[in-house]
PDB file of C-alpha atoms in Angstrom:
ATOM      1  CA  PHE A 787      -3.706 -10.514   8.726  1.00 92.00           C
ATOM      2  CA  GLN A 788      -5.992 -13.854   9.928  1.00 94.00           C
ATOM      3  CA  VAL A 789      -7.374 -14.266   6.039  1.00 94.00           C
ATOM      4  CA  LEU A 790      -3.614 -13.858   4.886  1.00 95.00           C
ATOM      5  CA  SER A 791      -2.362 -16.154   7.539  1.00 95.00           C
ATOM      6  CA  SER A 792      -5.291 -18.572   6.736  1.00 94.00           C
ATOM      7  CA  LEU A 793      -3.314 -19.047   3.298  1.00 94.00           C
ATOM      8  CA  GLY A 794      -0.531 -19.804   4.409  1.00 94.00           C
ATOM      9  CA  TYR A 795       1.521 -16.644   4.410  1.00 95.00           C
ATOM     10  CA  HIS A 796       3.515 -14.841   7.678  1.00 95.00           C
ATOM     11  CA  VAL A 797       2.463 -11.442   8.595  1.00 96.00           C
ATOM     12  CA  VAL A 798       4.411  -9.048  10.297  1.00 96.00           C
ATOM     13  CA  THR A 799       2.998  -5.996  10.623  1.00 93.00           C
ATOM     14  CA  PHE A 800       3.996  -2.919  13.970  1.00 91.00           C
ATOM     15  CA  ASP A 801       2.410   0.079  15.074  1.00 89.00           C
ATOM     16  CA  TYR A 802       3.771   3.293  13.059  1.00 86.00           C
ATOM     17  CA  ARG A 803       6.051   5.589  15.791  1.00 84.00           C
ATOM     18  CA  GLY A 804       3.145   7.565  17.978  1.00 80.00           C
ATOM     19  CA  TRP A 805       0.539   5.442  17.278  1.00 79.00           C
ATOM     20  CA  GLY A 806      -0.748   2.393  19.522  1.00 83.00           C
ATOM     21  CA  ASP A 807       2.672   0.575  21.844  1.00 89.00           C
ATOM     22  CA  SER A 808       5.107   3.077  19.772  1.00 87.00           C
ATOM     23  CA  ILE A 809       6.706   5.809  20.970  1.00 89.00           C
ATOM     24  CA  GLY A 810       7.745   9.190  19.391  1.00 84.00           C
ATOM     25  CA  SER A 811       6.348  10.737  16.781  1.00 81.00           C
ATOM     26  CA  PRO A 812       4.810  10.209  13.078  1.00 78.00           C
ATOM     27  CA  SER A 813       6.516  11.875  10.339  1.00 82.00           C
ATOM     28  CA  GLU A 814       6.692  10.481   6.860  1.00 87.00           C
ATOM     29  CA  ARG A 815      10.092  10.305   6.997  1.00 90.00           C
ATOM     30  CA  GLY A 816      10.482   8.184  10.542  1.00 90.00           C
ATOM     31  CA  MET A 817       7.645   5.845   9.682  1.00 91.00           C
ATOM     32  CA  THR A 818       9.632   5.098   5.862  1.00 94.00           C
ATOM     33  CA  TYR A 819      12.522   4.375   7.454  1.00 95.00           C
ATOM     34  CA  ASP A 820      11.039   2.358  10.704  1.00 95.00           C
ATOM     35  CA  ALA A 821       9.597  -0.007   7.379  1.00 96.00           C
ATOM     36  CA  LEU A 822      12.568  -0.487   6.014  1.00 97.00           C
ATOM     37  CA  HIS A 823      14.376  -1.457   8.978  1.00 97.00           C
ATOM     38  CA  VAL A 824      11.469  -3.816   9.301  1.00 97.00           C
ATOM     39  CA  PHE A 825      11.974  -5.104   5.949  1.00 98.00           C
ATOM     40  CA  ASP A 826      15.824  -6.171   6.468  1.00 97.00           C
ATOM     41  CA  TRP A 827      15.158  -7.479   9.883  1.00 97.00           C
ATOM     42  CA  ILE A 828      12.459  -9.884   7.640  1.00 97.00           C
ATOM     43  CA  LYS A 829      15.033 -10.268   4.535  1.00 96.00           C
ATOM     44  CA  ALA A 830      17.899 -11.975   7.037  1.00 96.00           C
ATOM     45  CA  ARG A 831      15.664 -14.096   8.230  1.00 96.00           C
ATOM     46  CA  SER A 832      13.424 -15.394   5.464  1.00 95.00           C
ATOM     47  CA  GLY A 833      15.947 -17.509   3.690  1.00 95.00           C
ATOM     48  CA  ASP A 834      14.883 -17.612   0.096  1.00 94.00           C
ATOM     49  CA  ASN A 835      11.425 -17.319   0.882  1.00 95.00           C
ATOM     50  CA  PRO A 836       9.537 -14.594  -0.949  1.00 96.00           C
ATOM     51  CA  VAL A 837       8.616 -11.401   1.042  1.00 97.00           C
ATOM     52  CA  TYR A 838       5.756  -8.710  -0.487  1.00 98.00           C
ATOM     53  CA  ILE A 839       4.982  -5.353   0.905  1.00 98.00           C
ATOM     54  CA  TRP A 840       1.283  -5.167   1.171  1.00 98.00           C
ATOM     55  CA  GLY A 841      -0.094  -1.367   2.052  1.00 97.00           C
ATOM     56  CA  HIS A 842      -3.708   0.052   2.899  1.00 96.00           C
ATOM     57  CA  SER A 843      -4.610   3.404   2.968  1.00 92.00           C
ATOM     58  CA  LEU A 844      -2.188   5.643   4.731  1.00 88.00           C
ATOM     59  CA  GLY A 845      -0.032   2.272   4.312  1.00 93.00           C
ATOM     60  CA  THR A 846      -0.020   2.735   1.219  1.00 96.00           C
ATOM     61  CA  GLY A 847       2.261   6.362   0.814  1.00 95.00           C
ATOM     62  CA  VAL A 848       4.904   4.181   3.399  1.00 95.00           C
ATOM     63  CA  ALA A 849       4.729   0.784   1.294  1.00 98.00           C
ATOM     64  CA  THR A 850       5.495   2.741  -2.213  1.00 98.00           C
ATOM     65  CA  ASN A 851       8.208   5.276  -0.192  1.00 97.00           C
ATOM     66  CA  LEU A 852       9.972   1.825   1.428  1.00 98.00           C
ATOM     67  CA  VAL A 853       9.685  -0.284  -2.268  1.00 98.00           C
ATOM     68  CA  ARG A 854      10.832   2.672  -3.947  1.00 98.00           C
ATOM     69  CA  ARG A 855      13.973   2.896  -1.825  1.00 98.00           C
ATOM     70  CA  LEU A 856      14.406  -1.032  -2.541  1.00 98.00           C
ATOM     71  CA  CYS A 857      13.810  -0.818  -5.853  1.00 97.00           C
ATOM     72  CA  GLU A 858      16.838   2.049  -5.890  1.00 97.00           C
ATOM     73  CA  ARG A 859      19.208   0.247  -3.822  1.00 97.00           C
ATOM     74  CA  GLU A 860      18.418  -3.085  -5.945  1.00 96.00           C
ATOM     75  CA  THR A 861      16.517  -4.675  -3.354  1.00 96.00           C
ATOM     76  CA  PRO A 862      13.339  -4.995  -4.450  1.00 97.00           C
ATOM     77  CA  PRO A 863      10.867  -7.150  -3.116  1.00 97.00           C
ATOM     78  CA  ASP A 864       8.840  -9.758  -4.380  1.00 97.00           C
ATOM     79  CA  ALA A 865       5.293  -7.917  -5.154  1.00 98.00           C
ATOM     80  CA  LEU A 866       3.971  -4.846  -4.109  1.00 98.00           C
ATOM     81  CA  ILE A 867       0.390  -4.581  -3.156  1.00 98.00           C
ATOM     82  CA  LEU A 868      -1.662  -1.819  -2.517  1.00 98.00           C
ATOM     83  CA  GLU A 869      -5.089  -1.585  -1.308  1.00 98.00           C
ATOM     84  CA  SER A 870      -7.626   1.552  -0.982  1.00 96.00           C
ATOM     85  CA  PRO A 871      -4.434   3.429  -2.613  1.00 97.00           C
ATOM     86  CA  PHE A 872      -4.278   7.871  -3.408  1.00 94.00           C
ATOM     87  CA  THR A 873      -1.896   9.336  -5.860  1.00 94.00           C
ATOM     88  CA  ASN A 874      -0.649  11.337  -3.354  1.00 89.00           C
ATOM     89  CA  ILE A 875      -1.522  13.148  -0.148  1.00 82.00           C
ATOM     90  CA  ARG A 876      -2.835  16.994  -1.744  1.00 77.00           C
ATOM     91  CA  GLU A 877      -4.717  15.202  -4.220  1.00 82.00           C
ATOM     92  CA  GLU A 878      -6.622  12.900  -1.335  1.00 80.00           C
ATOM     93  CA  ALA A 879      -7.385  15.944   0.810  1.00 74.00           C
ATOM     94  CA  ARG A 880      -8.800  17.827  -2.118  1.00 73.00           C
ATOM     95  CA  SER A 881     -11.201  14.502  -2.883  1.00 74.00           C
ATOM     96  CA  HIS A 882     -14.049  15.717  -0.657  1.00 62.00           C
ATOM     97  CA  PRO A 883     -14.962  17.672   2.583  1.00 58.00           C
ATOM     98  CA  PHE A 884     -12.762  18.154   5.763  1.00 57.00           C
ATOM     99  CA  SER A 885     -15.299  15.858   8.137  1.00 51.00           C
ATOM    100  CA  ILE A 886     -14.036  12.471   6.663  1.00 56.00           C
ATOM    101  CA  TYR A 887     -10.824  12.738   7.687  1.00 56.00           C
ATOM    102  CA  ARG A 888     -12.029  11.665  11.256  1.00 56.00           C
ATOM    103  CA  TYR A 889     -12.337   7.955  10.052  1.00 60.00           C
ATOM    104  CA  PHE A 890      -9.301   8.134   8.375  1.00 63.00           C
ATOM    105  CA  PRO A 891      -6.114   6.455  10.629  1.00 63.00           C
ATOM    106  CA  GLY A 892      -3.538   9.030  10.880  1.00 65.00           C
ATOM    107  CA  PHE A 893      -4.962  11.917   9.645  1.00 62.00           C
ATOM    108  CA  ASP A 894      -6.084  13.917  12.775  1.00 57.00           C
ATOM    109  CA  TRP A 895      -1.721  15.005  12.980  1.00 58.00           C
ATOM    110  CA  PHE A 896      -1.497  15.679   9.430  1.00 60.00           C
ATOM    111  CA  PHE A 897      -4.771  18.305   9.283  1.00 56.00           C
ATOM    112  CA  LEU A 898      -4.016  19.166  12.755  1.00 51.00           C
ATOM    113  CA  ASP A 899      -0.508  19.872  13.025  1.00 55.00           C
ATOM    114  CA  PRO A 900       0.673  22.416  10.771  1.00 50.00           C
ATOM    115  CA  ILE A 901       4.560  21.872  11.487  1.00 45.00           C
ATOM    116  CA  THR A 902       4.026  18.688   9.852  1.00 50.00           C
ATOM    117  CA  THR A 903       1.696  19.362   6.901  1.00 54.00           C
ATOM    118  CA  SER A 904       4.186  21.255   4.902  1.00 58.00           C
ATOM    119  CA  GLY A 905       6.459  18.560   4.735  1.00 68.00           C
ATOM    120  CA  ILE A 906       3.743  15.598   3.572  1.00 78.00           C
ATOM    121  CA  LYS A 907       3.883  14.222   0.381  1.00 85.00           C
ATOM    122  CA  PHE A 908       3.232  10.448   0.309  1.00 89.00           C
ATOM    123  CA  ALA A 909       3.720  10.454  -3.520  1.00 93.00           C
ATOM    124  CA  ASN A 910       2.527   7.222  -4.439  1.00 97.00           C
ATOM    125  CA  ASP A 911       1.732   8.473  -7.844  1.00 97.00           C
ATOM    126  CA  GLU A 912       5.342   9.492  -7.999  1.00 96.00           C
ATOM    127  CA  ASN A 913       6.956   6.350  -6.270  1.00 97.00           C
ATOM    128  CA  VAL A 914       5.376   4.216  -8.802  1.00 97.00           C
ATOM    129  CA  LYS A 915       7.840   5.541 -11.758  1.00 96.00           C
ATOM    130  CA  TYR A 916      11.253   4.311  -9.932  1.00 97.00           C
ATOM    131  CA  ILE A 917       9.596   0.829  -8.755  1.00 97.00           C
ATOM    132  CA  SER A 918      10.463  -2.598 -10.392  1.00 96.00           C
ATOM    133  CA  CYS A 919       8.697  -5.469  -8.895  1.00 97.00           C
ATOM    134  CA  SER A 920       4.594  -6.819  -9.444  1.00 97.00           C
ATOM    135  CA  LEU A 921       2.021  -4.507  -8.628  1.00 98.00           C
ATOM    136  CA  LEU A 922      -1.856  -5.076  -7.424  1.00 98.00           C
ATOM    137  CA  ILE A 923      -4.193  -2.531  -6.628  1.00 98.00           C
ATOM    138  CA  LEU A 924      -7.513  -3.519  -5.275  1.00 98.00           C
ATOM    139  CA  HIS A 925      -9.932  -0.877  -4.457  1.00 98.00           C
ATOM    140  CA  ALA A 926     -13.752  -0.772  -3.508  1.00 98.00           C
ATOM    141  CA  GLU A 927     -15.628   1.610  -5.676  1.00 98.00           C
ATOM    142  CA  ASP A 928     -17.532   2.775  -2.879  1.00 96.00           C
ATOM    143  CA  ASP A 929     -14.650   3.618  -1.105  1.00 94.00           C
ATOM    144  CA  PRO A 930     -15.641   7.294   1.408  1.00 88.00           C
ATOM    145  CA  VAL A 931     -12.421   8.141   2.621  1.00 87.00           C
ATOM    146  CA  VAL A 932      -9.675   7.293  -0.615  1.00 91.00           C
ATOM    147  CA  PRO A 933     -12.161   7.872  -3.779  1.00 93.00           C
ATOM    148  CA  PHE A 934     -11.976   4.902  -6.223  1.00 96.00           C
ATOM    149  CA  HIS A 935     -10.928   7.404  -8.793  1.00 96.00           C
ATOM    150  CA  LEU A 936      -7.179   8.082  -7.493  1.00 96.00           C
ATOM    151  CA  GLY A 937      -6.334   3.791  -7.073  1.00 98.00           C
ATOM    152  CA  LYS A 938      -7.642   4.088 -10.688  1.00 98.00           C
ATOM    153  CA  LYS A 939      -5.556   7.096 -11.633  1.00 98.00           C
ATOM    154  CA  LEU A 940      -2.521   5.655  -9.394  1.00 98.00           C
ATOM    155  CA  TYR A 941      -3.143   2.103 -11.999  1.00 98.00           C
ATOM    156  CA  ASN A 942      -2.893   4.180 -14.699  1.00 98.00           C
ATOM    157  CA  ILE A 943       0.509   6.098 -14.129  1.00 98.00           C
ATOM    158  CA  ALA A 944       2.001   3.187 -12.987  1.00 97.00           C
ATOM    159  CA  ALA A 945       0.422   0.872 -16.262  1.00 96.00           C
ATOM    160  CA  THR A 946       2.326   3.200 -18.401  1.00 96.00           C
ATOM    161  CA  SER A 947       5.608   3.874 -16.390  1.00 96.00           C
ATOM    162  CA  ARG A 948       8.832   2.159 -18.181  1.00 95.00           C
ATOM    163  CA  SER A 949      10.067   0.955 -14.743  1.00 95.00           C
ATOM    164  CA  PHE A 950       6.740  -1.610 -14.447  1.00 95.00           C
ATOM    165  CA  ARG A 951       7.791  -3.030 -18.301  1.00 93.00           C
ATOM    166  CA  ASP A 952       9.012  -6.255 -17.532  1.00 93.00           C
ATOM    167  CA  TYR A 953       6.408  -6.667 -14.485  1.00 95.00           C
ATOM    168  CA  LYS A 954       2.534  -7.405 -13.948  1.00 95.00           C
ATOM    169  CA  VAL A 955       0.660  -4.338 -12.845  1.00 97.00           C
ATOM    170  CA  GLN A 956      -3.089  -5.211 -11.939  1.00 98.00           C
ATOM    171  CA  PHE A 957      -5.831  -3.518 -10.632  1.00 98.00           C
ATOM    172  CA  VAL A 958      -8.645  -5.406  -9.226  1.00 98.00           C
ATOM    173  CA  PRO A 959     -12.188  -3.261  -8.574  1.00 98.00           C
ATOM    174  CA  PHE A 960     -14.989  -4.217  -6.335  1.00 98.00           C
ATOM    175  CA  HIS A 961     -18.431  -3.276  -6.955  1.00 98.00           C
ATOM    176  CA  THR A 962     -20.060  -0.954  -5.316  1.00 98.00           C
ATOM    177  CA  ASP A 963     -22.916  -3.232  -4.384  1.00 98.00           C
ATOM    178  CA  LEU A 964     -20.461  -5.375  -2.386  1.00 98.00           C
ATOM    179  CA  GLY A 965     -20.852  -2.833   0.462  1.00 98.00           C
ATOM    180  CA  TYR A 966     -16.543  -2.816   1.304  1.00 98.00           C
ATOM    181  CA  ARG A 967     -15.915   0.167   1.209  1.00 95.00           C
ATOM    182  CA  HIS A 968     -12.580   1.709   2.394  1.00 93.00           C
ATOM    183  CA  LYS A 969     -11.614  -1.370   4.823  1.00 93.00           C
ATOM    184  CA  TYR A 970     -13.737  -4.450   4.461  1.00 97.00           C
ATOM    185  CA  ILE A 971     -11.807  -5.658   0.755  1.00 98.00           C
ATOM    186  CA  TYR A 972     -10.601  -8.732   3.231  1.00 97.00           C
ATOM    187  CA  ARG A 973     -14.425  -9.881   3.474  1.00 97.00           C
ATOM    188  CA  SER A 974     -14.056 -10.582  -0.468  1.00 98.00           C
ATOM    189  CA  PRO A 975     -14.278 -14.779  -0.644  1.00 97.00           C
ATOM    190  CA  GLU A 976     -12.631 -14.054  -4.401  1.00 97.00           C
ATOM    191  CA  LEU A 977      -9.598 -12.460  -2.165  1.00 97.00           C
ATOM    192  CA  PRO A 978      -7.739 -15.552  -2.352  1.00 96.00           C
ATOM    193  CA  ARG A 979      -8.280 -16.667  -5.564  1.00 96.00           C
ATOM    194  CA  ILE A 980      -7.153 -12.860  -7.103  1.00 97.00           C
ATOM    195  CA  LEU A 981      -3.807 -13.777  -4.489  1.00 96.00           C
ATOM    196  CA  ARG A 982      -3.065 -16.768  -5.716  1.00 94.00           C
ATOM    197  CA  GLU A 983      -3.272 -16.069  -9.465  1.00 95.00           C
ATOM    198  CA  PHE A 984      -1.188 -12.206  -9.018  1.00 96.00           C
ATOM    199  CA  LEU A 985       0.886 -14.487  -6.754  1.00 94.00           C
ATOM    200  CA  GLY A 986       1.382 -17.744  -8.708  1.00 86.00           C
ATOM    201  CA  LYS A 987       3.945 -16.203 -10.905  1.00 62.00           C
ATOM    202  CA  SER A 988       6.608 -15.461  -8.743  1.00 53.00           C
ATOM    203  CA  GLU A 989       5.751 -17.959  -6.644  1.00 53.00           C
ATOM    204  CA  ARG A 990       6.069 -20.607  -9.564  1.00 50.00           C
ATOM    205  CA  GLU A 991       9.530 -18.688  -9.932  1.00 49.00           C
ATOM    206  CA  HIS A 992      10.823 -18.837  -7.177  1.00 47.00           C
ATOM    207  CA  HIS A 993      10.036 -22.525  -6.906  1.00 44.00           C
ATOM    208  CA  HIS A 994      12.192 -23.457  -9.834  1.00 41.00           C
TER     209      HIS A 994
END
């Protein structure tokens, strides 16, 4: 948030239901609904300014659910940024041994609550086929939580999807030597430039 803020962006974020200061219990539908509500709240107050959606980790599932719905109702955001995304929850679950989930916020309820297990998809790979806006994917090669190959696979699905044919789809890998793993991409000195170049197009269009 501080990196984005220092670049001049306003950042609005919220605790998922059941986490932090939010009441309730988490569900895929509920988290997506909350995100939609927040988007509409922002859109009502943002005037002509562009609005971007940023999802990280489990949040990429919420983000693509949200943006798919926004595109279906023809109110797409100006861009979607996915940091360390997976293809869908099943592939993510199959990708590495169970012990890793202790480090993945939110996965405790996914795995330990059998009632939710059956209903949770977070199908990024399916959602991208219904999304029409600029897409940027950021992934570290040494990510131990969401394997790099899942982010790359998601990019390949999006890049060949007809829904993106008029939009920029970009994949930015971060080399293992950098040590950014699952949650330190924000430390990249390149990030401001990457964002400026990616968002520049929609910003320029916006200012004319």
